[in-house]
Tab-separated table of C-alpha atoms and ligand atoms in Angstrom:
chain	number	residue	atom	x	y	z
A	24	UNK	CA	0.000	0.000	0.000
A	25	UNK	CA	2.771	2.365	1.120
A	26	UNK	CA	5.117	1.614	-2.043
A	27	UNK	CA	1.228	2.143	-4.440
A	28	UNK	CA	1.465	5.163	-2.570
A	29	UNK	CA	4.625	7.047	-3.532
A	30	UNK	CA	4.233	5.733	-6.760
A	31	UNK	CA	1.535	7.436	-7.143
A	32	UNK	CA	2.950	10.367	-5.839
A	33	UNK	CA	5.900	10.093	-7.825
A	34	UNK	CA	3.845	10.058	-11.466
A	35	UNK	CA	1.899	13.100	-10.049
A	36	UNK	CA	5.081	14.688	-8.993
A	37	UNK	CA	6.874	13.744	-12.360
A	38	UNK	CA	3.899	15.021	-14.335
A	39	UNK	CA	4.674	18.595	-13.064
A	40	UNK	CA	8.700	18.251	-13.668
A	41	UNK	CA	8.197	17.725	-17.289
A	42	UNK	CA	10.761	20.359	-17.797
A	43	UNK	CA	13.242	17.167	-16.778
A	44	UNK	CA	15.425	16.037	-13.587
A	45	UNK	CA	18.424	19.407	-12.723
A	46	UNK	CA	21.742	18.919	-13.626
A	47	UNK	CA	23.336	18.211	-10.949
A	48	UNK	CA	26.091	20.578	-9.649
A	49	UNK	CA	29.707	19.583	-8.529
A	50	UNK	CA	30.290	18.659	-5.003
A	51	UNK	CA	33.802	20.166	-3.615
A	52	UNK	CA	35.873	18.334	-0.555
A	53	UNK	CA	35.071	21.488	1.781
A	54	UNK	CA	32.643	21.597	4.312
A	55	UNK	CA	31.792	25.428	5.053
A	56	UNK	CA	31.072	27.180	8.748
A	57	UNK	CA	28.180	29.124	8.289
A	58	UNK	CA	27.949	31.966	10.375
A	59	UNK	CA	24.837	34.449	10.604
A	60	UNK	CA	25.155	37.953	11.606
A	61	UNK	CA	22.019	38.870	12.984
A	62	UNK	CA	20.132	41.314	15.243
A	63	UNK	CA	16.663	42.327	15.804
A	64	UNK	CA	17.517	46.001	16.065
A	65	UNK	CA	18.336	48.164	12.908
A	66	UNK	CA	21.633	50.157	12.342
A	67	UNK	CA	23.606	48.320	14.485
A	68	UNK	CA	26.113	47.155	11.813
A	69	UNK	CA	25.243	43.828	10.830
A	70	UNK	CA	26.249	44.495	7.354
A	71	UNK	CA	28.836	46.738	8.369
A	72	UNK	CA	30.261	43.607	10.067
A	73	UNK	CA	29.723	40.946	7.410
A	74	UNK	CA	31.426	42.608	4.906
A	75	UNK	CA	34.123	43.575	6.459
A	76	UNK	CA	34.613	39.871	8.598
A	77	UNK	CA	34.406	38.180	4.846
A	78	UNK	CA	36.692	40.692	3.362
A	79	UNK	CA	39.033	39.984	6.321
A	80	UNK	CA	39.095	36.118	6.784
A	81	UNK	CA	39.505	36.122	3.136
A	82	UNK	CA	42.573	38.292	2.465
A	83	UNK	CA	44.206	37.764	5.804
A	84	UNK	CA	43.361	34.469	6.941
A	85	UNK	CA	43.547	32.533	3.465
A	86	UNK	CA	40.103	31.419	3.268
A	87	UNK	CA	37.344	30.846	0.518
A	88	UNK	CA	34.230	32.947	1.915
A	89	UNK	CA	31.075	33.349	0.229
A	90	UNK	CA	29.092	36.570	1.725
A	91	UNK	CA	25.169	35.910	1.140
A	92	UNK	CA	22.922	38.676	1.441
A	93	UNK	CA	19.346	37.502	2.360
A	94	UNK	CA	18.206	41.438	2.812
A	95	UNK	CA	15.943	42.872	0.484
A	96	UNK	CA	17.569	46.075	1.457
A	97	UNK	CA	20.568	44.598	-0.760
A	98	UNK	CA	22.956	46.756	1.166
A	99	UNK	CA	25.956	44.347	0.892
A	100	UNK	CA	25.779	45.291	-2.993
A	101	UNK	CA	25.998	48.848	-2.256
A	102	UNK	CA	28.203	48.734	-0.033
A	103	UNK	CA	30.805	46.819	-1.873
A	104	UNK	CA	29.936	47.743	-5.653
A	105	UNK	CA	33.095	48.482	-7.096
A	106	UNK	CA	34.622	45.211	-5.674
A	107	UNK	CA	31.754	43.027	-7.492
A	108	UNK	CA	32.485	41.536	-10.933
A	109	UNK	CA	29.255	41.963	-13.034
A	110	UNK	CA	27.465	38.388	-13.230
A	111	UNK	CA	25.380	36.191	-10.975
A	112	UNK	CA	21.747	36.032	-10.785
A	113	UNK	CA	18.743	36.723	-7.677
A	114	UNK	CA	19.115	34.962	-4.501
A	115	UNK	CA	15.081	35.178	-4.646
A	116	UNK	CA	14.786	32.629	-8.014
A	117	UNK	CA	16.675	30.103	-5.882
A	118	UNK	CA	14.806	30.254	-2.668
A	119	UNK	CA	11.246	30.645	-4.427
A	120	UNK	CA	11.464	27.961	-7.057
A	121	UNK	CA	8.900	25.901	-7.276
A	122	UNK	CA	10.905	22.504	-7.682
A	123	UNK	CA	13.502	22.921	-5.712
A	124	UNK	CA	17.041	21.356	-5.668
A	125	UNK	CA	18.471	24.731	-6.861
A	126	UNK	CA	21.990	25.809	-4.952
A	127	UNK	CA	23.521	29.375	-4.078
A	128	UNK	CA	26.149	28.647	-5.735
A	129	UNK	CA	24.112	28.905	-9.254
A	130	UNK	CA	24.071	33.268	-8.976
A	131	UNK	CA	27.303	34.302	-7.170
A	132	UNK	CA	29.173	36.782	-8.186
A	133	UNK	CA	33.181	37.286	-8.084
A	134	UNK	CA	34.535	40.293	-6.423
A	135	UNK	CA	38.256	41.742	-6.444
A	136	UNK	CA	39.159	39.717	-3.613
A	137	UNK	CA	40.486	36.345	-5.037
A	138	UNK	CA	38.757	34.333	-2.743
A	139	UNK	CA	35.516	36.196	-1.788
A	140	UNK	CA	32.368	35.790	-3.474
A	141	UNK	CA	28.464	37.326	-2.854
A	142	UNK	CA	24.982	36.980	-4.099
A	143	UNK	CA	24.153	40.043	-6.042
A	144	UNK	CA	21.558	43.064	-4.593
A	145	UNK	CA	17.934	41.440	-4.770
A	146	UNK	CA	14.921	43.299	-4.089
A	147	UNK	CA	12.965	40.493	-4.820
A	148	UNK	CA	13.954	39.332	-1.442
A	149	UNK	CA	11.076	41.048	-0.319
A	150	UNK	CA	8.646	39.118	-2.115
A	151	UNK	CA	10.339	36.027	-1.273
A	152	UNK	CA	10.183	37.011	2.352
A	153	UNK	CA	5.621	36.532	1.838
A	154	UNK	CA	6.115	33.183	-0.554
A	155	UNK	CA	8.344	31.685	1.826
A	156	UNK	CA	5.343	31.662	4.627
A	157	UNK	CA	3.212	29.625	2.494
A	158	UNK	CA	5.798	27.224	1.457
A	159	UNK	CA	6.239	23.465	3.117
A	160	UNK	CA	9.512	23.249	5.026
A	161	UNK	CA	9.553	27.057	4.825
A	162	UNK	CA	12.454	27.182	7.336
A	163	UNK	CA	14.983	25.258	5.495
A	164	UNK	CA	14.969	26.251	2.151
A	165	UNK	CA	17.958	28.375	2.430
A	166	UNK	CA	19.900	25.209	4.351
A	167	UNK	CA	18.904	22.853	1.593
A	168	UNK	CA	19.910	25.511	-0.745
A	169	UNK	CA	23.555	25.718	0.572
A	170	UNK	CA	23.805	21.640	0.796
A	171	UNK	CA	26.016	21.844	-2.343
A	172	UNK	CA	27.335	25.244	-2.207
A	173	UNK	CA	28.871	24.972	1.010
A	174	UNK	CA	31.142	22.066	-0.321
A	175	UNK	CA	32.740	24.964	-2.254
A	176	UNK	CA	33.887	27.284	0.709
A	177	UNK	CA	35.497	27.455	3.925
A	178	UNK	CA	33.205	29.675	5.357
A	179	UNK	CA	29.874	31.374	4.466
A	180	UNK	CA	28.355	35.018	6.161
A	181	UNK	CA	24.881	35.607	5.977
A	182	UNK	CA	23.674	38.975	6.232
A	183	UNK	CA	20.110	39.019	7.480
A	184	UNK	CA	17.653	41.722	7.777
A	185	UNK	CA	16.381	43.494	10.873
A	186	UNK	CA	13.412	41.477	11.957
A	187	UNK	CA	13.011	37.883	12.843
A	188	UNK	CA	11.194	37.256	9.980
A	189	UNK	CA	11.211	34.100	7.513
A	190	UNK	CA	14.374	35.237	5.563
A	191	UNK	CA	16.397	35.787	9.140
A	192	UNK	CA	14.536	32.240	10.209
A	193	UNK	CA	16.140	30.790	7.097
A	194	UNK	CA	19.596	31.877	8.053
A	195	UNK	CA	19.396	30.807	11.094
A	196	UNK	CA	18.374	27.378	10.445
A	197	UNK	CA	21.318	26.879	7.750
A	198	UNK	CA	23.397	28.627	10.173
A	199	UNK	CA	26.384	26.819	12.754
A	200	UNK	CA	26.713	29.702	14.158
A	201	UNK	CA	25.223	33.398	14.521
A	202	UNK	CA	27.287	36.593	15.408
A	203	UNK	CA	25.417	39.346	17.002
A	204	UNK	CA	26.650	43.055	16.695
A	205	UNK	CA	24.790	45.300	19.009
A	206	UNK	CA	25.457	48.919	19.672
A	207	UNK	CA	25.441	50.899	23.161
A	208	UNK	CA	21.747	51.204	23.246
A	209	UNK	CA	18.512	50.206	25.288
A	210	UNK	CA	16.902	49.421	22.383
A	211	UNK	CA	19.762	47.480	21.274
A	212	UNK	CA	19.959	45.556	24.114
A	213	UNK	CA	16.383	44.654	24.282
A	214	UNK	CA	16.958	43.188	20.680
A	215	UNK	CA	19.511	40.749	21.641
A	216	UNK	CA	17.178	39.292	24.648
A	217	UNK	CA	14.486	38.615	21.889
A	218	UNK	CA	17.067	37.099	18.800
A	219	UNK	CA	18.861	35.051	21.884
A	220	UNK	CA	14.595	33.766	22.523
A	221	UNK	CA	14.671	32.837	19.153
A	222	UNK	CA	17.660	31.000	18.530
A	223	UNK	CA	17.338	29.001	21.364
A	224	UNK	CA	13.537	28.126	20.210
A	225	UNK	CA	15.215	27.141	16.574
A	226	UNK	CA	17.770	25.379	18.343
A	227	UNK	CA	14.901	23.512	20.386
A	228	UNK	CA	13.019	22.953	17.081
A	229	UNK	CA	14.843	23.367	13.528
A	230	UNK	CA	18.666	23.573	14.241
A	231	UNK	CA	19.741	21.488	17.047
A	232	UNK	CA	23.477	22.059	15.654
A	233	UNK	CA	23.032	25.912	15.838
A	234	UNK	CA	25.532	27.945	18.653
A	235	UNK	CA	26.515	31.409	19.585
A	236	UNK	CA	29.755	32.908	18.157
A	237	UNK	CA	29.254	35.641	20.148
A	238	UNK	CA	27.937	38.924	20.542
A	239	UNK	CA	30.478	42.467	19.698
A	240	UNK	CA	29.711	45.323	20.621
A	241	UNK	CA	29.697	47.857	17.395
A	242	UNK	CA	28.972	51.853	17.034
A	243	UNK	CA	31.025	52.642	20.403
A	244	UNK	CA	31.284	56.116	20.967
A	245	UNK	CA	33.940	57.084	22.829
A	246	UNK	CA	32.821	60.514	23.956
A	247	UNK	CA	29.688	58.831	25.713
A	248	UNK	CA	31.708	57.522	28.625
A	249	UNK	CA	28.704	57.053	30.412
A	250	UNK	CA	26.329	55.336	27.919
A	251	UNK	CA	28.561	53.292	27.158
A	252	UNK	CA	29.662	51.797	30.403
A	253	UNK	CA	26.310	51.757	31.266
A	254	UNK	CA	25.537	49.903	28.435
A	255	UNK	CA	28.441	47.763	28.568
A	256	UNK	CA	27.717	47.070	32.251
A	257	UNK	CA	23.963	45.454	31.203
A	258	UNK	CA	25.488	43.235	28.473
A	259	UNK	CA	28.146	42.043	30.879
A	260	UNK	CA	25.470	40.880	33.479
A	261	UNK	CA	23.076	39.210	30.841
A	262	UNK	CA	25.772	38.073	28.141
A	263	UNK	CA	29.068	38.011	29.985
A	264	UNK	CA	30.307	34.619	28.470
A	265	UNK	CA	29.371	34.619	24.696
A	266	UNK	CA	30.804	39.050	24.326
A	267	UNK	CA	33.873	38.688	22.348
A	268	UNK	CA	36.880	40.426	23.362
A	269	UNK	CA	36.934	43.376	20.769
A	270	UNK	CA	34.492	46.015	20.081
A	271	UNK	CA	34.156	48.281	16.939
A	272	UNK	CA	34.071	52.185	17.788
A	273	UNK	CA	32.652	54.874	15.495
A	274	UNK	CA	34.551	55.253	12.790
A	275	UNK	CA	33.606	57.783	9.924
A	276	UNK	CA	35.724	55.399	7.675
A	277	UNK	CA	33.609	52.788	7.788
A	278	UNK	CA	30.615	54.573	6.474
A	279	UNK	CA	33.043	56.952	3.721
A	280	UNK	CA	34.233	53.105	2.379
A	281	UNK	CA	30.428	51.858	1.858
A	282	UNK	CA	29.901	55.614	-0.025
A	283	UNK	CA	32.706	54.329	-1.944
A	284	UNK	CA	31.818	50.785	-2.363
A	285	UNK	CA	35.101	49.279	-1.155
A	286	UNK	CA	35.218	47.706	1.978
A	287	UNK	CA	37.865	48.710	4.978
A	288	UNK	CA	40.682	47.467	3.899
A	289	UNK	CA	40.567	48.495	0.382
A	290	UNK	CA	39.472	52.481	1.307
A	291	UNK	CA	41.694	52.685	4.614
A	292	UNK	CA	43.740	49.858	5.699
A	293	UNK	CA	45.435	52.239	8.317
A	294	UNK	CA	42.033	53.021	10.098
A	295	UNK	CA	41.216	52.119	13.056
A	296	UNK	CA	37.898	50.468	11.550
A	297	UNK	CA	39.661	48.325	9.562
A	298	UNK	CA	42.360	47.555	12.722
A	299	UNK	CA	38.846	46.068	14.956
A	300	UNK	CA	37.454	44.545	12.031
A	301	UNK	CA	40.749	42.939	11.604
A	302	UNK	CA	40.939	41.605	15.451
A	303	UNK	CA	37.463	40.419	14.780
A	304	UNK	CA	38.647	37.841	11.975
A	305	UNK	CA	41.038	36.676	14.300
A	306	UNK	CA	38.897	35.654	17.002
A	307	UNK	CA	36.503	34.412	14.364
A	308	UNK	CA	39.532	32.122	12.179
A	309	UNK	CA	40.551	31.156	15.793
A	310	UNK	CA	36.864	30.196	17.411
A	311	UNK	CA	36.170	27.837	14.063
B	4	ATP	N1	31.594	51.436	13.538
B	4	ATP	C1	30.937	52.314	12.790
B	4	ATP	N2	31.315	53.626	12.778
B	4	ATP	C2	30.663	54.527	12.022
B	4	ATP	N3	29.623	54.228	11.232
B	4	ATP	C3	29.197	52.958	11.198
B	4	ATP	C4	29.833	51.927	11.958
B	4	ATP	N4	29.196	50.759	11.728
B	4	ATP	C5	28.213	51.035	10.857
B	4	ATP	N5	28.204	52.352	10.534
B	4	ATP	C6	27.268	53.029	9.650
B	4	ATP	O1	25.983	52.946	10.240
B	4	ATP	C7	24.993	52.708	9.247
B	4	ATP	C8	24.292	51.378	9.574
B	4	ATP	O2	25.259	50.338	9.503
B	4	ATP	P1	24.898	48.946	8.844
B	4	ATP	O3	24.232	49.146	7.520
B	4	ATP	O4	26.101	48.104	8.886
B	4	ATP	O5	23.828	48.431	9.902
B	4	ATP	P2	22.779	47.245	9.748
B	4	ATP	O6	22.592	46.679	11.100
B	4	ATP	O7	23.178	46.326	8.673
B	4	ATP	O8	21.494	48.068	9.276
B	4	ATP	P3	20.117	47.392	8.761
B	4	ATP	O9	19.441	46.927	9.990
B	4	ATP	O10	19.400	48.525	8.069
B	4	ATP	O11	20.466	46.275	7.837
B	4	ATP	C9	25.718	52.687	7.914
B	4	ATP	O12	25.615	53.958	7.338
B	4	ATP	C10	27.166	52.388	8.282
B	4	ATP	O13	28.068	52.965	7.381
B	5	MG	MG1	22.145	45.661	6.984
């Protein structure tokens, strides 16, 4: 009865893939960390931070890094647009087709670092974001979509969008592990306590494998003495053991380099941006 069964299913299934099986794509011999950056809050540098982490584990620490950019926002793009070779495709056609089985690795682009590549600007992502919550298995179409692709790279950083909505879901379920950036506000703050309630609910549920890298603290001014300790001081108490020992202060380079769409180390390598963000890949090549 059972075997009748997926037979059926099968001729009903095969019916609707008349368009034929996918090729099927290469597998490498690597076997990538994935690492999400991810907060609630807005403006706290999550991009800021996964370019600048991919840029820097590639060039200094001799690794093949794929930077995915699940926001609709497409701000990695911007960001970085003089580095990207033309080419690759939307992020969106692979998450929302139909049939499945398609792979990341089918619309990445190249940049001008050897061993960095990213998924192109999508606004489509938003879209996706709505067809995603109607899909089966809505939560691990981004994991299923990396099965292949992470074969191909030592590590992969996902940039996710400001909300806990299905797109950040996604990333964390394919994630290993998720990096946090928070800046020295309440609001801030009251962010992480609701993405640390989530990932331990997808770790309960959809990700058993899924851990903490760690939270950094970004945006530090150092004129606000007082914020900032106070700030510091709240983290401490609630997230003492997962906040990484290096913070990233304000640093106007940072910002002039995405105007310029080169990341740190191509628009200021001297900066002190570029010095943290460089301390960061450390910890990070050291903690994986
Ligand atoms: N350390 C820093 N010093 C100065 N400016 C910064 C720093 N980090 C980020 N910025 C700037 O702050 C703004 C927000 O940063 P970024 O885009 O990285 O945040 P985000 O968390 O990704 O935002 P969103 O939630 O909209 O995706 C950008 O203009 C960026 O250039
Ligand atoms: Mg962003």
């Amino acid at each position: 009865m059972r075997s009748l069964l997926k037979s059926g299913i099968r001729r009903i299934a095969g019916a609707e893939e008349s368009q034929g099986p996918r090729p099927s794509l290469p597998r490498g011999n690597k076997n990538a960390t994935i690492i999400a950056i991810a907060a609630q809050k807005g403006g706290v540098g999550k991009t800021t931070t996964a370019i600048n982490l991919a840029s820097a584990l590639s060039r200094f620490h001799g690794k093949k890094v794929l930077l995915v950019d699940v926001d609709p926002q497409g701000h990695v793009y911007a960001a970085i647009k003089k580095q990207v070779h033309p080419g690759g495709g939307a992020l969106s056609s692979i998450l929302t087709d139909e049939r499945g089985g398609r792979e990341v690795m089918e619309i990445t682009a190249e940049t001008t670092v050897p061993a960095l590549h990213v998924t192109p600007c999508d606004p489509r992502l938003a879209g996706a974001e709505d067809l995603l919550g109607t899909r089966i298995g809505k939560e691990f179409i981004l994991r299923d979509a990396l099965a292949i692709t992470r074969t191909h790279y030592d590590i992969i950083v996902i940039d996710c969008p400001p909300n806990l909505g299905n797109l950040t879901v996604n990333a964390l379920v394919a994630a290993d592990l998720v990096l946090v950036p928070c800046d020295p506000s309440p609001l801030a703050v009251n962010g992480v306590d609701a993405l640390v309630g989530t990932i331990s609910t997808i770790a309960g549920r959809l990700n058993p494998e899924i851990d903490l890298l760690g939270l950094v603290l970004t945006r530090l001014d150092g004129r606000n003495t007082t914020l900032n300790q106070a700030v510091r001081e709240q983290l401490q108490a609630a997230y003492g053991e997962i906040m990484l020992p290096v913070h990233i202060g304000i640093n106007s380079s940072l910002t002039k380099a995405q105007h310029n769409g080169l990341d740190i180390f191509e628009y200021a390598p001297e900066c002190r941006g570029a010095e943290q963000y460089m301390q960061l890949a450390g910890i990070v090549a050291d903690r994986i």
